[in-house]
Backbone as numpy.savetxt, mean C-alpha at the origin, in Angstrom:
# Nx Ny Nz CAx CAy CAz Cx Cy Cz
3.30 24.29 10.60 2.90 23.89 9.50 2.84 22.52 9.64
1.75 21.96 8.59 1.55 20.46 8.72 2.48 19.82 7.47
3.39 19.34 7.96 4.47 18.65 6.95 4.03 17.63 5.97
2.73 17.29 6.07 1.98 16.27 5.10 2.28 16.95 3.79
1.97 18.18 3.62 1.86 19.21 2.35 2.96 19.36 1.77
4.23 18.95 2.38 5.63 19.13 1.94 5.89 17.89 1.42
5.25 17.00 1.23 5.53 15.28 1.04 5.99 15.46 -0.32
7.26 14.90 -0.80 7.68 14.79 -2.16 6.72 14.09 -2.94
5.49 13.24 -2.59 4.65 12.67 -3.60 3.80 13.71 -4.17
3.78 14.92 -3.61 3.14 15.83 -4.72 3.65 16.32 -5.62
5.03 15.84 -5.91 5.62 16.23 -7.19 5.25 15.01 -8.32
4.56 14.07 -7.99 4.20 13.25 -8.84 2.95 13.45 -9.53
2.93 13.34 -11.12 1.70 13.83 -11.67 1.07 12.69 -12.50
2.09 11.54 -12.71 1.40 10.45 -13.39 1.85 8.95 -12.60
0.96 8.15 -12.52 1.47 6.96 -12.02 0.21 5.77 -12.52
0.97 4.67 -12.01 0.10 3.57 -12.78 0.16 2.13 -11.69
-0.79 1.50 -11.51 -0.91 0.57 -10.61 -0.64 -0.75 -11.57
0.23 -1.66 -11.19 0.37 -2.84 -11.99 0.93 -4.03 -11.03
0.22 -5.06 -10.97 0.42 -6.02 -10.08 1.07 -7.35 -10.88
1.09 -7.26 -12.31 1.62 -8.41 -12.86 2.91 -8.48 -13.08
3.48 -9.77 -13.81 4.82 -9.65 -14.26 4.96 -8.86 -15.45
5.95 -8.19 -15.64 6.15 -7.10 -16.61 6.93 -7.68 -17.84
6.67 -7.47 -19.12 7.43 -7.69 -20.19 7.98 -6.42 -20.58
8.73 -6.54 -21.70 9.62 -5.33 -21.97 8.72 -4.27 -22.63
7.56 -4.54 -22.90 6.74 -3.30 -23.47 6.28 -2.64 -22.09
5.93 -3.21 -21.01 5.21 -2.72 -19.91 6.37 -2.10 -19.03
7.53 -2.50 -19.14 8.63 -1.84 -18.45 9.01 -0.42 -19.23
8.80 -0.32 -20.67 8.98 0.61 -21.39 7.87 1.85 -21.09
6.62 1.20 -20.96 5.56 2.00 -20.59 5.60 2.62 -19.06
6.03 1.98 -18.26 6.05 2.21 -16.96 7.23 3.51 -16.72
8.36 3.25 -17.55 9.43 4.14 -17.45 9.04 5.47 -17.82
8.07 5.71 -18.44 7.64 7.18 -18.78 6.84 7.70 -17.88
6.52 7.18 -16.76 5.43 7.70 -15.54 6.52 8.38 -14.33
5.73 8.99 -13.73 6.46 9.53 -12.49 6.54 8.44 -11.23
5.43 7.58 -11.18 5.56 6.48 -10.13 4.72 5.31 -10.84
5.10 4.23 -9.90 4.18 3.03 -10.23 4.17 2.31 -8.65
2.95 1.66 -8.71 2.85 1.01 -7.62 2.63 -0.67 -8.01
3.62 -1.52 -7.44 3.86 -2.70 -8.20 3.87 -3.81 -7.08
3.65 -5.04 -7.62 3.92 -6.20 -6.80 5.43 -6.63 -6.99
6.26 -6.36 -5.96 7.43 -6.32 -6.18 8.17 -7.87 -6.47
7.33 -8.88 -5.75 7.61 -10.01 -6.07 7.72 -10.46 -7.57
6.98 -9.78 -8.15 6.64 -10.06 -9.90 7.70 -9.54 -10.64
8.96 -8.63 -9.93 9.69 -7.86 -10.91 11.09 -8.33 -10.61
11.55 -8.41 -11.97 13.13 -9.09 -11.82 13.96 -7.85 -11.26
15.27 -7.93 -10.86 16.19 -6.71 -10.33 16.32 -5.79 -11.70
16.79 -6.41 -12.83 17.00 -5.82 -13.77 16.01 -4.69 -14.25
14.66 -5.33 -13.88 13.57 -4.12 -14.47 13.56 -3.31 -13.36
13.71 -3.58 -12.36 13.57 -2.38 -11.06 14.58 -1.53 -11.61
15.89 -2.10 -11.69 17.01 -1.08 -11.94 16.57 0.04 -13.23
15.79 -0.44 -14.47 15.53 0.19 -15.42 14.65 1.42 -14.98
13.75 0.90 -14.25 12.63 2.14 -13.83 13.38 3.05 -12.79
14.16 2.66 -12.06 14.94 3.59 -11.04 15.77 4.32 -12.19
16.43 3.97 -12.96 17.24 4.77 -13.76 16.62 5.67 -14.43
15.30 5.61 -14.80 14.36 6.62 -15.39 13.83 7.58 -14.27
13.92 7.44 -13.05 13.48 8.40 -12.24 12.13 8.04 -11.46
11.67 6.72 -11.83 10.50 6.37 -11.75 10.19 5.95 -10.16
9.33 6.70 -9.36 9.37 6.33 -7.83 8.60 4.95 -7.78
8.96 4.08 -7.17 8.35 2.48 -6.98 8.06 2.44 -5.28
6.84 1.84 -5.71 5.96 1.53 -4.36 5.69 0.01 -4.20
6.19 -0.71 -3.40 5.74 -1.93 -3.30 4.45 -2.13 -2.48
3.59 -3.34 -3.23 2.35 -3.46 -2.76 2.19 -4.06 -1.38
1.66 -3.94 -0.34 1.51 -4.84 0.91 -0.03 -4.79 1.13
-0.77 -5.80 1.19 -2.03 -5.82 1.79 -2.16 -5.85 3.15
-2.48 -4.84 4.04 -2.43 -4.71 5.50 -2.98 -5.76 6.24
-4.56 -5.80 5.60 -5.57 -6.58 6.42 -5.99 -7.94 5.86
-5.66 -8.13 4.73 -5.64 -9.38 3.95 -4.79 -10.23 3.62
-4.78 -11.63 3.69 -3.62 -12.32 3.58 -4.18 -13.49 2.11
-3.52 -13.22 1.39 -3.91 -13.90 -0.25 -3.61 -15.49 -0.11
-4.40 -16.18 -0.35 -4.10 -17.63 -0.36 -2.98 -18.03 -1.25
-2.81 -17.30 -2.28 -1.83 -17.73 -3.11 -0.40 -17.40 -2.68
-0.27 -16.51 -1.67 0.94 -15.81 -0.93 1.49 -16.88 -0.15
2.10 -17.86 -0.53 2.89 -18.93 0.22 3.72 -18.56 1.00
4.50 -17.93 0.51 5.74 -17.37 1.22 5.16 -16.44 2.71
4.42 -15.74 2.41 3.97 -14.90 3.74 2.98 -16.03 4.38
2.09 -16.82 4.00 1.56 -17.66 4.60 2.24 -18.64 5.74
3.46 -18.65 5.23 4.37 -19.63 5.99 4.70 -18.90 7.26
4.54 -17.58 7.11 5.23 -16.77 8.19 4.26 -16.33 9.39
2.69 -16.92 9.04 1.85 -16.40 10.04 1.21 -17.76 10.78
0.78 -17.26 12.03 0.12 -18.54 12.72 -1.38 -18.44 12.72
-1.96 -19.44 13.51 -3.65 -19.42 13.52 -3.97 -18.13 14.47
-3.23 -17.76 15.48 -3.69 -16.43 16.03 -3.72 -15.29 15.34
-2.97 -14.97 14.00 -3.01 -14.08 13.35 -4.24 -13.62 12.52
-4.97 -14.77 12.34 -6.21 -14.50 11.59 -7.29 -13.63 12.52
-8.00 -12.73 11.81 -9.26 -12.24 12.54 -10.36 -13.23 12.49
-11.21 -12.96 13.68 -12.42 -14.08 13.82 -13.39 -13.35 14.22
-14.74 -13.86 13.96 -15.84 -13.35 14.42 -16.67 -14.57 14.93
-16.86 -14.63 16.03 -17.75 -15.86 16.91 -17.06 -16.84 16.58
-15.50 -16.71 16.59 -14.76 -17.93 16.59 -14.48 -18.29 14.99
-14.73 -17.63 14.05 -14.50 -18.12 12.77 -13.76 -17.13 11.86
-12.78 -17.61 11.04 -12.13 -16.63 10.33 -13.02 -16.19 9.11
-12.45 -15.03 9.01 -13.32 -14.18 7.81 -12.65 -14.23 6.62
-13.33 -14.96 5.80 -12.97 -15.42 4.37 -13.83 -14.52 3.23
-12.74 -14.01 2.57 -13.34 -13.21 1.32 -13.35 -13.85 -0.06
-14.44 -14.56 -0.42 -14.15 -15.45 -1.48 -13.87 -14.72 -2.78
-14.45 -13.37 -2.96 -14.09 -12.61 -4.18 -12.46 -12.73 -4.53
-11.83 -12.60 -3.55 -10.32 -12.22 -3.61 -9.47 -13.58 -2.78
-10.38 -14.42 -2.69 -9.45 -15.70 -1.95 -8.54 -15.06 -0.86
-8.94 -14.44 -0.05 -8.24 -14.08 0.88 -8.93 -14.13 2.43
-8.00 -13.89 3.66 -8.60 -14.10 4.81 -8.16 -12.72 5.41
-9.19 -12.20 6.38 -8.97 -10.82 7.10 -7.94 -11.30 8.18
-6.99 -10.28 8.69 -6.07 -10.75 9.48 -6.13 -9.88 10.81
-5.54 -10.03 11.96 -5.56 -9.44 13.07 -4.33 -8.56 13.16
-4.20 -7.21 12.73 -2.95 -6.58 12.99 -2.56 -6.36 14.60
-3.49 -6.45 15.43 -3.34 -6.39 16.70 -2.14 -7.37 17.15
-2.01 -8.56 16.49 -1.14 -9.67 17.02 0.41 -9.18 16.25
1.28 -9.06 17.35 2.71 -8.72 17.00 3.32 -9.58 16.15
2.90 -10.98 16.05 3.30 -12.03 15.41 3.11 -11.50 13.74
1.82 -11.17 13.33 1.37 -10.80 12.18 1.82 -9.51 11.76
2.03 -8.61 12.47 2.72 -7.31 12.18 4.39 -7.62 11.89
4.95 -8.77 12.42 6.31 -8.94 12.06 6.46 -9.62 10.60
5.34 -10.30 10.26 5.20 -11.05 8.87 5.01 -9.69 7.90
4.46 -8.59 8.28 4.21 -7.61 7.36 5.61 -6.85 7.32
6.18 -6.84 8.39 7.29 -6.05 8.35 8.50 -6.73 7.60
8.46 -8.16 7.76 9.63 -9.16 7.00 9.12 -8.68 5.24
7.98 -8.47 5.03 7.69 -8.31 3.50 8.13 -7.02 3.04
7.99 -5.94 4.00 8.45 -4.72 3.88 9.88 -4.80 3.79
10.61 -5.39 4.73 12.25 -5.35 4.55 12.69 -6.29 3.32
11.91 -7.41 3.19 12.42 -8.13 2.01 12.37 -7.78 0.40
11.31 -7.15 0.35 10.85 -6.84 -0.88 10.63 -5.30 -1.24
10.93 -4.54 -0.38 10.78 -2.91 -0.51 12.14 -2.57 -0.12
12.28 -2.69 1.34 13.87 -2.19 1.61 14.73 -2.63 1.04
14.78 -3.86 1.08 16.21 -4.57 0.52 16.58 -4.42 -1.09
15.09 -4.21 -1.74 15.26 -3.89 -3.03 15.38 -2.31 -3.46
15.41 -1.65 -2.29 15.69 -0.21 -2.43 14.61 0.40 -3.17
13.27 0.05 -3.11 11.99 0.81 -3.60 11.80 2.04 -2.78
11.12 3.12 -3.39 11.09 4.24 -2.83 9.89 4.14 -1.37
9.20 3.36 -1.84 8.01 3.43 -0.57 7.13 2.16 -0.67
6.12 2.08 0.41 5.37 1.03 0.37 3.66 1.50 0.27
3.04 0.98 -0.53 1.71 1.22 -0.58 0.65 0.05 0.10
0.08 0.62 1.25 -0.81 -0.20 2.10 -2.07 -0.35 1.23
-2.50 -1.36 0.97 -3.88 -1.78 0.46 -4.62 -2.24 1.65
-5.92 -2.21 1.53 -6.93 -2.79 2.50 -7.03 -2.11 3.99
-6.43 -1.01 3.86 -6.58 -0.32 5.17 -8.01 -0.16 5.47
-9.10 0.09 4.40 -10.28 0.37 4.60 -10.98 -0.83 5.14
-10.43 -2.10 5.36 -11.00 -3.10 6.19 -11.04 -2.78 7.58
-10.17 -1.93 8.06 -10.28 -1.39 9.59 -11.51 -1.22 9.96
-11.87 -0.13 8.94 -13.31 0.38 9.30 -14.54 -0.63 8.99
-14.48 -1.41 7.93 -15.18 -2.23 7.11 -15.95 -3.31 8.15
-14.95 -3.91 8.50 -15.20 -5.20 9.35 -15.49 -5.06 10.68
-14.66 -3.85 11.17 -14.79 -3.93 12.85 -15.66 -2.47 13.29
-16.45 -2.07 12.46 -17.06 -0.77 12.57 -18.10 -0.93 13.75
-18.65 -2.24 13.76 -19.56 -2.46 14.84 -19.01 -2.98 16.30
-17.78 -2.88 16.31 -16.85 -3.45 17.44 -15.86 -2.29 17.69
-16.47 -1.13 18.32 -15.67 0.01 18.42 -14.21 -0.12 19.25
-14.27 -0.97 20.38 -13.16 -1.30 21.19 -12.08 -2.09 20.20
-12.63 -3.17 19.63 -11.58 -3.74 18.73 -11.15 -2.93 17.49
-12.04 -2.06 17.02 -11.41 -0.83 15.94 -10.19 -0.28 16.27
-10.44 0.25 17.84 -9.47 1.20 18.21 -8.12 0.59 18.35
-8.37 -0.76 18.90 -7.23 -1.50 19.26 -6.44 -1.69 17.87
-7.21 -2.13 16.71 -6.77 -2.32 15.49 -5.94 -1.11 15.03
-6.61 0.06 14.96 -5.82 1.26 14.54 -4.72 1.65 15.38
-4.57 1.38 16.63 -3.57 1.57 17.41 -2.51 0.58 17.22
-2.59 -0.66 16.78 -1.64 -1.52 16.20 -1.26 -1.01 14.65
-2.02 -0.54 13.82 -1.46 0.02 12.83 -0.56 1.24 12.78
-0.91 1.86 13.79 -0.10 2.93 14.16 1.25 2.53 14.67
1.54 1.45 15.35 2.71 0.88 15.87 3.39 0.11 14.75
2.88 -0.30 13.68 3.49 -0.80 12.58 4.08 0.56 11.66
3.45 1.50 11.58 3.82 2.51 10.71 4.93 3.36 11.69
4.98 3.32 12.84 6.01 3.85 13.65 7.27 3.12 13.46
7.24 1.78 13.50 8.16 0.72 13.26 8.88 1.02 12.07
8.23 1.04 11.06 8.76 1.23 9.69 9.27 2.40 9.68
8.81 3.56 10.26 9.44 4.96 10.33 10.72 4.82 11.04
11.01 4.22 12.13 12.03 4.01 12.72 13.01 3.33 12.22
12.71 2.33 11.48 13.66 1.45 10.62 14.32 2.06 9.26
13.16 2.90 8.70 13.54 3.51 7.40 12.89 4.87 7.37
13.43 5.94 7.98 12.78 7.35 8.18 12.58 7.94 6.68
13.29 7.41 5.58 12.98 8.17 4.53 12.00 7.22 3.44
11.38 6.27 3.89 10.73 5.37 3.30 9.31 6.10 3.11
8.77 6.27 1.78 7.51 6.99 1.53 6.44 5.96 1.95
5.20 6.26 2.33 4.12 5.44 2.72 2.79 6.02 2.16
2.10 5.28 1.38 0.86 5.83 0.99 -0.41 4.31 1.34
-1.64 4.87 1.23 -2.45 3.89 1.64 -3.81 4.18 1.05
-4.51 3.35 0.73 -6.06 3.27 -0.06 -6.93 4.01 0.90
-6.67 4.54 2.05 -8.01 5.49 2.53 -7.09 6.45 3.64
-7.67 7.57 3.69 -7.05 8.86 4.70 -7.44 8.13 5.96
-6.11 8.23 6.75 -6.17 7.81 8.15 -5.01 8.40 8.70
-4.91 9.29 9.90 -3.85 9.79 10.53 -3.33 10.83 9.50
-1.93 10.67 9.32 -1.04 11.63 8.57 -0.38 10.95 7.39
-0.96 10.01 7.14 -0.29 9.10 5.73 -0.68 9.48 4.69
-0.16 9.56 3.73 -0.29 10.08 2.38 -1.42 9.21 1.60
-2.51 9.74 0.86 -3.48 9.03 0.06 -3.57 9.90 -1.25
-3.53 8.71 -2.21 -3.80 9.47 -3.49 -5.30 9.24 -3.70
-6.02 10.16 -4.28 -7.29 10.03 -4.86 -7.67 9.99 -6.08
-8.47 9.26 -6.72 -8.93 9.25 -8.07 -10.22 9.77 -8.24
-10.12 10.74 -9.04 -11.75 11.57 -9.12 -12.20 11.21 -10.63
-13.18 11.58 -11.02 -13.99 11.38 -12.31 -13.77 12.52 -13.22
-13.49 13.60 -12.81 -13.53 14.71 -13.70 -12.68 15.90 -13.39
-12.25 16.80 -14.31 -11.43 17.59 -13.92 -11.88 18.84 -12.65
-13.18 19.10 -12.61 -13.57 19.96 -11.48 -13.44 19.50 -10.29
-13.31 17.97 -10.19 -13.02 17.25 -8.80 -11.67 17.43 -8.37
-10.86 17.21 -9.60 -9.58 17.12 -9.47 -9.08 18.68 -8.93
-9.41 19.69 -9.49 -9.20 21.01 -9.13 -9.54 21.41 -7.72
-10.83 20.90 -7.28 -11.13 21.04 -5.96 -10.19 20.34 -4.96
-9.68 19.22 -5.41 -8.85 18.49 -4.46 -7.51 19.09 -4.47
-7.20 19.64 -5.50 -5.57 20.35 -5.61 -5.90 21.67 -4.69
-6.95 22.40 -4.75 -7.41 23.57 -4.10 -7.03 23.32 -2.31
-7.47 22.22 -1.92 -7.35 21.87 -0.68 -5.87 20.92 -0.19
-5.09 20.93 -1.41 -3.83 20.08 -0.93 -3.86 18.69 -0.71
-4.73 18.06 -1.46 -5.06 16.65 -1.52 -4.93 16.36 -2.76
-3.76 15.35 -2.97 -3.43 14.78 -4.44 -4.57 14.11 -5.07
-4.84 14.73 -6.42 -6.11 13.64 -7.00 -5.81 13.64 -8.20
-6.10 12.42 -8.90 -5.84 12.09 -10.35 -6.92 11.75 -10.73
-7.01 11.76 -12.24 -7.99 11.27 -13.13 -7.55 10.13 -14.12
-8.28 9.02 -14.08 -8.02 7.97 -14.94 -7.89 8.12 -16.19
-6.92 7.85 -17.08 -6.87 8.04 -18.48 -6.28 6.53 -18.91
-7.11 5.64 -19.29 -6.63 4.47 -19.87 -6.11 3.60 -18.50
-4.85 3.16 -18.52 -4.38 2.47 -17.37 -3.46 3.44 -16.38
-3.33 4.71 -16.84 -2.54 5.72 -16.11 -3.52 6.55 -15.38
-2.94 6.97 -14.11 -3.54 8.04 -13.38 -2.65 9.20 -13.45
-3.46 10.50 -13.92 -2.70 11.45 -14.17 -3.35 12.79 -13.47
-2.63 13.57 -12.88 -2.86 14.87 -12.30 -3.36 15.89 -13.53
């Protein structure tokens, strides 16, 4: 039996993605949901404790393949060789003010592990949400050898997280391997189709995603 379908994430019926600094109204709103994907650096310990006391599963945001220019704390932990390059040039994404990173570099993986440890494990969140996983295919699809190495490096990272924290839940923004993905669909028919095939799907209603 594929243990993926026994994942406790399947008990989640509502969740919200929120990367800002919460006020009291937002904490109250989030406390009524089953789960929330958050930027853990923006939340105070008291706010996290309120949500935990309400049984909300909390997932800390981690960008797998892009480093934000505003993220000074993480930028201080990377080095020049951690940046992915094409023809010797860094890959800059103007829309998000980010750089694509080279997950093959152990030094960069250690920087990601530091964030997982410091902002997710130490704060006793339930899991991690890896964003920008789709960059693996998008930026390296024409370089199959590099893509394969990148995917292997991601697997190494996941294995290390599981080794350190066997109970930590992991979700990501693209289906790959056996990692859980939540899908957002546009109508009830699509949601029922996903449920039939044991693939968690949510319909967006305002700021909240609901099964």
